[in-house]
PDB file of C-alpha atoms and ligand atoms in Angstrom:
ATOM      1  CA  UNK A   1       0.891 -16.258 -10.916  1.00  0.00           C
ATOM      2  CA  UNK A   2       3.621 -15.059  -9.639  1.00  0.00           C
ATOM      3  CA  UNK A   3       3.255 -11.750  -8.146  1.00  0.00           C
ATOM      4  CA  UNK A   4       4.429 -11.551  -4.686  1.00  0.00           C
ATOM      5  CA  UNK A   5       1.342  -9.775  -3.154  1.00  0.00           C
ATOM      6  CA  UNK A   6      -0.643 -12.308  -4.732  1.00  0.00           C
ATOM      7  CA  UNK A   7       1.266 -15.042  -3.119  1.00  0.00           C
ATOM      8  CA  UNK A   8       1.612 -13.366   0.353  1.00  0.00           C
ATOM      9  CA  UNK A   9      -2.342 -12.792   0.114  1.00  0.00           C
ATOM     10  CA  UNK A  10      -3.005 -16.287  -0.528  1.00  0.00           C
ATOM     11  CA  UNK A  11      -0.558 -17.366   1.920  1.00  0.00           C
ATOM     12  CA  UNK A  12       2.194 -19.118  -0.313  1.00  0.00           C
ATOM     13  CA  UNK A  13       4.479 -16.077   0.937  1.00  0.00           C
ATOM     14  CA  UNK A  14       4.380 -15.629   4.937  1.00  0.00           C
ATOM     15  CA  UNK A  15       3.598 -12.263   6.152  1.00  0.00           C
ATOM     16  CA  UNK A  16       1.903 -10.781   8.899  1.00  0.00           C
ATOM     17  CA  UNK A  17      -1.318  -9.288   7.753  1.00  0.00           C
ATOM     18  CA  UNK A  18      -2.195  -6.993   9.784  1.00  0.00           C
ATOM     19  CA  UNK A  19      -5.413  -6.285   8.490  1.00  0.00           C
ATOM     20  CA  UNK A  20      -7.765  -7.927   5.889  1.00  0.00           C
ATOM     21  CA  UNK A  21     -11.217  -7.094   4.697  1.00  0.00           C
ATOM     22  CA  UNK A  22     -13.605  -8.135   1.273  1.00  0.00           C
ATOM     23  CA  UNK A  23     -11.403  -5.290  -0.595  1.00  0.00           C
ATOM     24  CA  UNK A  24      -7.812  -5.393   0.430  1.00  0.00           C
ATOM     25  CA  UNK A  25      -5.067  -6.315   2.920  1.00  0.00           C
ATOM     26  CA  UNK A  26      -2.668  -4.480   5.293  1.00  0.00           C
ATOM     27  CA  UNK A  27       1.132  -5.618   5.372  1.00  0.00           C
ATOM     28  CA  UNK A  28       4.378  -4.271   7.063  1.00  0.00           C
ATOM     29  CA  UNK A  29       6.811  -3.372   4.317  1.00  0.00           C
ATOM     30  CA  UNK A  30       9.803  -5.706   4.457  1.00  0.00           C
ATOM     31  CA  UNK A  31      11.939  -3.027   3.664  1.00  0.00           C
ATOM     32  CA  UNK A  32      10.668   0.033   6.120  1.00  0.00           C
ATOM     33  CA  UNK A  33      11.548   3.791   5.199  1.00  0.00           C
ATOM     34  CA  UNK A  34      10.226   5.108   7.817  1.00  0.00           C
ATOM     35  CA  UNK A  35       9.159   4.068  11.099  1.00  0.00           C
ATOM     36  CA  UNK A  36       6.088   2.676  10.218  1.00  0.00           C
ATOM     37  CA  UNK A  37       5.656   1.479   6.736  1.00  0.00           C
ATOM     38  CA  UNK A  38       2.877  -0.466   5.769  1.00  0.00           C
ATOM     39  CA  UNK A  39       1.426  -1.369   2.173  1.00  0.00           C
ATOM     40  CA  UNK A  40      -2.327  -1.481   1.705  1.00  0.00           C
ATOM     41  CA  UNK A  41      -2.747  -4.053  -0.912  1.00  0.00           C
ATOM     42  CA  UNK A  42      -6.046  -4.564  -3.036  1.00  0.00           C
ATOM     43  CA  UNK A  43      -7.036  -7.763  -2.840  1.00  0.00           C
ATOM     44  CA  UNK A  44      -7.754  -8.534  -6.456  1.00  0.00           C
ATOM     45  CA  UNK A  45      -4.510  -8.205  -8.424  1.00  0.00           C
ATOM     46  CA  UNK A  46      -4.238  -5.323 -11.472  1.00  0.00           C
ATOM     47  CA  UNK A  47      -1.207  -3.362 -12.152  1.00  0.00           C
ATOM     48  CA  UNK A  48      -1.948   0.370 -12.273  1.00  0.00           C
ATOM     49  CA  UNK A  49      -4.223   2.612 -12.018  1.00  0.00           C
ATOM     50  CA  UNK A  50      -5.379   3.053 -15.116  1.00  0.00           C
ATOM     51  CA  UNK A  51      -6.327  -0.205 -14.909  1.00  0.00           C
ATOM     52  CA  UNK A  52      -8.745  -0.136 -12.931  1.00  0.00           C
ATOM     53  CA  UNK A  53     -12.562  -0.868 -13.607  1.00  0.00           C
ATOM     54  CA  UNK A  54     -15.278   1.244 -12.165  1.00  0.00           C
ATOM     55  CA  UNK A  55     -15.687  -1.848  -9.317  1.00  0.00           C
ATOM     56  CA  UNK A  56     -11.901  -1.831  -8.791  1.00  0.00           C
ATOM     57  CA  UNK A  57     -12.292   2.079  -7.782  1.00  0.00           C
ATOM     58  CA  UNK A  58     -15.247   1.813  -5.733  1.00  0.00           C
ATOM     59  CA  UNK A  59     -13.251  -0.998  -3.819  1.00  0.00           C
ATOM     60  CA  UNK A  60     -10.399   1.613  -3.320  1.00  0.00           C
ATOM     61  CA  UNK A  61     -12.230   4.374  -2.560  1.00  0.00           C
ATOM     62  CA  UNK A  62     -13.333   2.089   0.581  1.00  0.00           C
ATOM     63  CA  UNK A  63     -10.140   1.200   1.334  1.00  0.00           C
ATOM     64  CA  UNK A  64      -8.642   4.360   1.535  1.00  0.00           C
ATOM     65  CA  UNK A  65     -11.732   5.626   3.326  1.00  0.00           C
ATOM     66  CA  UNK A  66     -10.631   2.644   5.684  1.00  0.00           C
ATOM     67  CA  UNK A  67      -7.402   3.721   6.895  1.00  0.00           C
ATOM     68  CA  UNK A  68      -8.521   6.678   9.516  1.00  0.00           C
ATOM     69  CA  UNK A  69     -10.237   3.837  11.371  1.00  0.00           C
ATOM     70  CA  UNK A  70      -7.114   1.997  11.827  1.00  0.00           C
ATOM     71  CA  UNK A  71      -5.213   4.712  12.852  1.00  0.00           C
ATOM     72  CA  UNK A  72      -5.189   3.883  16.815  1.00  0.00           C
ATOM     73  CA  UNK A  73      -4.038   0.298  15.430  1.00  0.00           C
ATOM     74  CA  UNK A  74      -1.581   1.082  12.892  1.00  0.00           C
ATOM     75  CA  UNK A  75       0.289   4.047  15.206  1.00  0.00           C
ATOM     76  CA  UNK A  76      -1.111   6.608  12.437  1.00  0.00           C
ATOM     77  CA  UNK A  77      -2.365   9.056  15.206  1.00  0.00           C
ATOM     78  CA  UNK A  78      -0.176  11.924  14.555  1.00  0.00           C
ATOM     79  CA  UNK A  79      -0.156  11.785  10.273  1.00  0.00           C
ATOM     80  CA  UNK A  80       0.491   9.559   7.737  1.00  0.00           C
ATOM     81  CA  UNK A  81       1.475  10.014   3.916  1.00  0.00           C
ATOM     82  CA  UNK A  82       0.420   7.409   1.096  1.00  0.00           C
ATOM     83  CA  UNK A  83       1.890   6.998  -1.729  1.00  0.00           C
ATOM     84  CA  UNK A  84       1.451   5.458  -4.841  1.00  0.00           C
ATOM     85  CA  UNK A  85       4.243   4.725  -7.083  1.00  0.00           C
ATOM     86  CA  UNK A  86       2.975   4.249 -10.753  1.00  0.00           C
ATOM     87  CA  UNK A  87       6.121   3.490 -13.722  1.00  0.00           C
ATOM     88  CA  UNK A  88       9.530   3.525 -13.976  1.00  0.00           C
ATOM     89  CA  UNK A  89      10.058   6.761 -13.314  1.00  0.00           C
ATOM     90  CA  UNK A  90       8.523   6.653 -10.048  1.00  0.00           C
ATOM     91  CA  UNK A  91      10.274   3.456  -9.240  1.00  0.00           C
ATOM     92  CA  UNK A  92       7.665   0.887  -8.989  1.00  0.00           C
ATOM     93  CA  UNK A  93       8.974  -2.659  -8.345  1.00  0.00           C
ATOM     94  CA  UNK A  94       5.862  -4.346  -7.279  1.00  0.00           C
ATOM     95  CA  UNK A  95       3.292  -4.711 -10.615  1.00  0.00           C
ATOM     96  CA  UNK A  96       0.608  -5.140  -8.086  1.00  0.00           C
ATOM     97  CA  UNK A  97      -1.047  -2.147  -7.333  1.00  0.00           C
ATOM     98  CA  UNK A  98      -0.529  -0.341  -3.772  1.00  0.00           C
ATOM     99  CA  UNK A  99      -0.546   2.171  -1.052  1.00  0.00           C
ATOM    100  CA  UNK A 100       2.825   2.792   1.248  1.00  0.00           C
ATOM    101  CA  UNK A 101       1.482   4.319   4.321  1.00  0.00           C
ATOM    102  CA  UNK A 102       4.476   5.593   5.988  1.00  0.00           C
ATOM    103  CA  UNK A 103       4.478   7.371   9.888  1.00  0.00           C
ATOM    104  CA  UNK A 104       5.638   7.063  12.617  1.00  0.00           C
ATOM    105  CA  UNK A 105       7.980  10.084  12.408  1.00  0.00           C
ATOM    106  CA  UNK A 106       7.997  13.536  10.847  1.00  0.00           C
ATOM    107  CA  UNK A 107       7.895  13.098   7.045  1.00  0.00           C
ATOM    108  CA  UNK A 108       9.812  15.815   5.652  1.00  0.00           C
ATOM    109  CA  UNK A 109       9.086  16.579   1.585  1.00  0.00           C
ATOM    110  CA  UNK A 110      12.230  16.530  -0.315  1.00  0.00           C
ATOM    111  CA  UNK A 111      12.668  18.732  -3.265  1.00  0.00           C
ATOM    112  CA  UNK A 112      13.245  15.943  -5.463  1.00  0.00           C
ATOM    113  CA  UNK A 113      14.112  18.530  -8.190  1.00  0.00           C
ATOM    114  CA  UNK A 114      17.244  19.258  -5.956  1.00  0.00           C
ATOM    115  CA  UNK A 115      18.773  16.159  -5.975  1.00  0.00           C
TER     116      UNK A 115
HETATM  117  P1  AMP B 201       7.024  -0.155  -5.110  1.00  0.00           P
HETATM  118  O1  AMP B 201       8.465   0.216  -5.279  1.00  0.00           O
HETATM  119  O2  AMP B 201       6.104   1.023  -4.936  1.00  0.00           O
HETATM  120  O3  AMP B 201       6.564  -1.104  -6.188  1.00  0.00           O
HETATM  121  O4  AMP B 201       6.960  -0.887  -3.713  1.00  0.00           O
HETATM  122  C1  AMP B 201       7.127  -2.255  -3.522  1.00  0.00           C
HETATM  123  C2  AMP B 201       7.347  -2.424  -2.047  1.00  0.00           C
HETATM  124  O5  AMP B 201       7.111  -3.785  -1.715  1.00  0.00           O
HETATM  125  C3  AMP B 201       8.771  -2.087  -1.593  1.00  0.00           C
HETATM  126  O6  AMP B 201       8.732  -1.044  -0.628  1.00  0.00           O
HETATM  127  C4  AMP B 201       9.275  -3.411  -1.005  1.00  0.00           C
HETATM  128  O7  AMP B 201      10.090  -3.231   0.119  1.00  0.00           O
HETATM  129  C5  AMP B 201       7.971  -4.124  -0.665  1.00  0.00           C
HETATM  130  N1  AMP B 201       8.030  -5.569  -0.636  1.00  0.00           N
HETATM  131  C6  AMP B 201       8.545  -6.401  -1.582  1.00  0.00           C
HETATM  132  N2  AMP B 201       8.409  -7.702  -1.211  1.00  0.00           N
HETATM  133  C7  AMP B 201       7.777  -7.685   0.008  1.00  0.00           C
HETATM  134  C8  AMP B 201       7.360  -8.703   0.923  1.00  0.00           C
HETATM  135  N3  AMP B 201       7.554  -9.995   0.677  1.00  0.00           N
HETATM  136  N4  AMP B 201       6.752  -8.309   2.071  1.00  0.00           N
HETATM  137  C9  AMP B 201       6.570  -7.005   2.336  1.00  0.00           C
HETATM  138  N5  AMP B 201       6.935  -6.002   1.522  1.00  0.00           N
HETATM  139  C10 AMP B 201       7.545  -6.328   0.367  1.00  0.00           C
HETATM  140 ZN1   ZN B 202      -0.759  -9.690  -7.601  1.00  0.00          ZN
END
């Protein structure tokens, strides 16, 4: 196997994790754009979303539900935005599926239609 979140999450990669439970794990992102930048990765490995089972959803569902709780820990207490980047177009790097949680500053919205 060798997808990076894979090895990081069974500890052939260093990295802090920051949080773990039965569904998923919390990392910084190596690469930060924005203050705080963390990825919340599912613990079992599948690519995208449409590949994911009816277990695989529940599991995420939790997760996400999971974040507000970690808020005080994570420095989330004044907003956070998660995002999911799915494809090429979208710029997905890691085939792993997961959540950027970015705060830590005002997050403005760019028009990306603008650009
Ligand atoms: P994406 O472009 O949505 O697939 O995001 C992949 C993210 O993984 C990028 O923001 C990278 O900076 C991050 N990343 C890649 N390798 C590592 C690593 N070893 N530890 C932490 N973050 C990583
Ligand atoms: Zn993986």
């Amino acid at each position: 196997m060798s997808c990076i979140f894979c090895k990081i999450n069974n500890g052939e990669v260093p990295s802090e994790i920051l949080y773990r439970d039965e569904d998923m794990f919390i990392i910084k992102d190596i690469d930060p754009k924005a203050n705080k930048h963390y990825l919340m990765i599912p613990t079992k490995h599948y690519k995208l979303i449409s590949d994911m089972t009816d277990e695989d959803a529940d599991a995420f569902a939790r997760s996400i539900r999971k974040i507000p709780t970690l808020s005080k820990e994570l420095g989330l207490e004044n907003g956070y935005r998660l995002i999911i980047n799915q494809g090429d177009d979208a710029g997905q790097t890691v085939f792993h599926l997961h959540v950027h949680i970015l705060a830590g500053q005002p997050l403005d919205f760019p028009d990306l239609k603008k650009q």
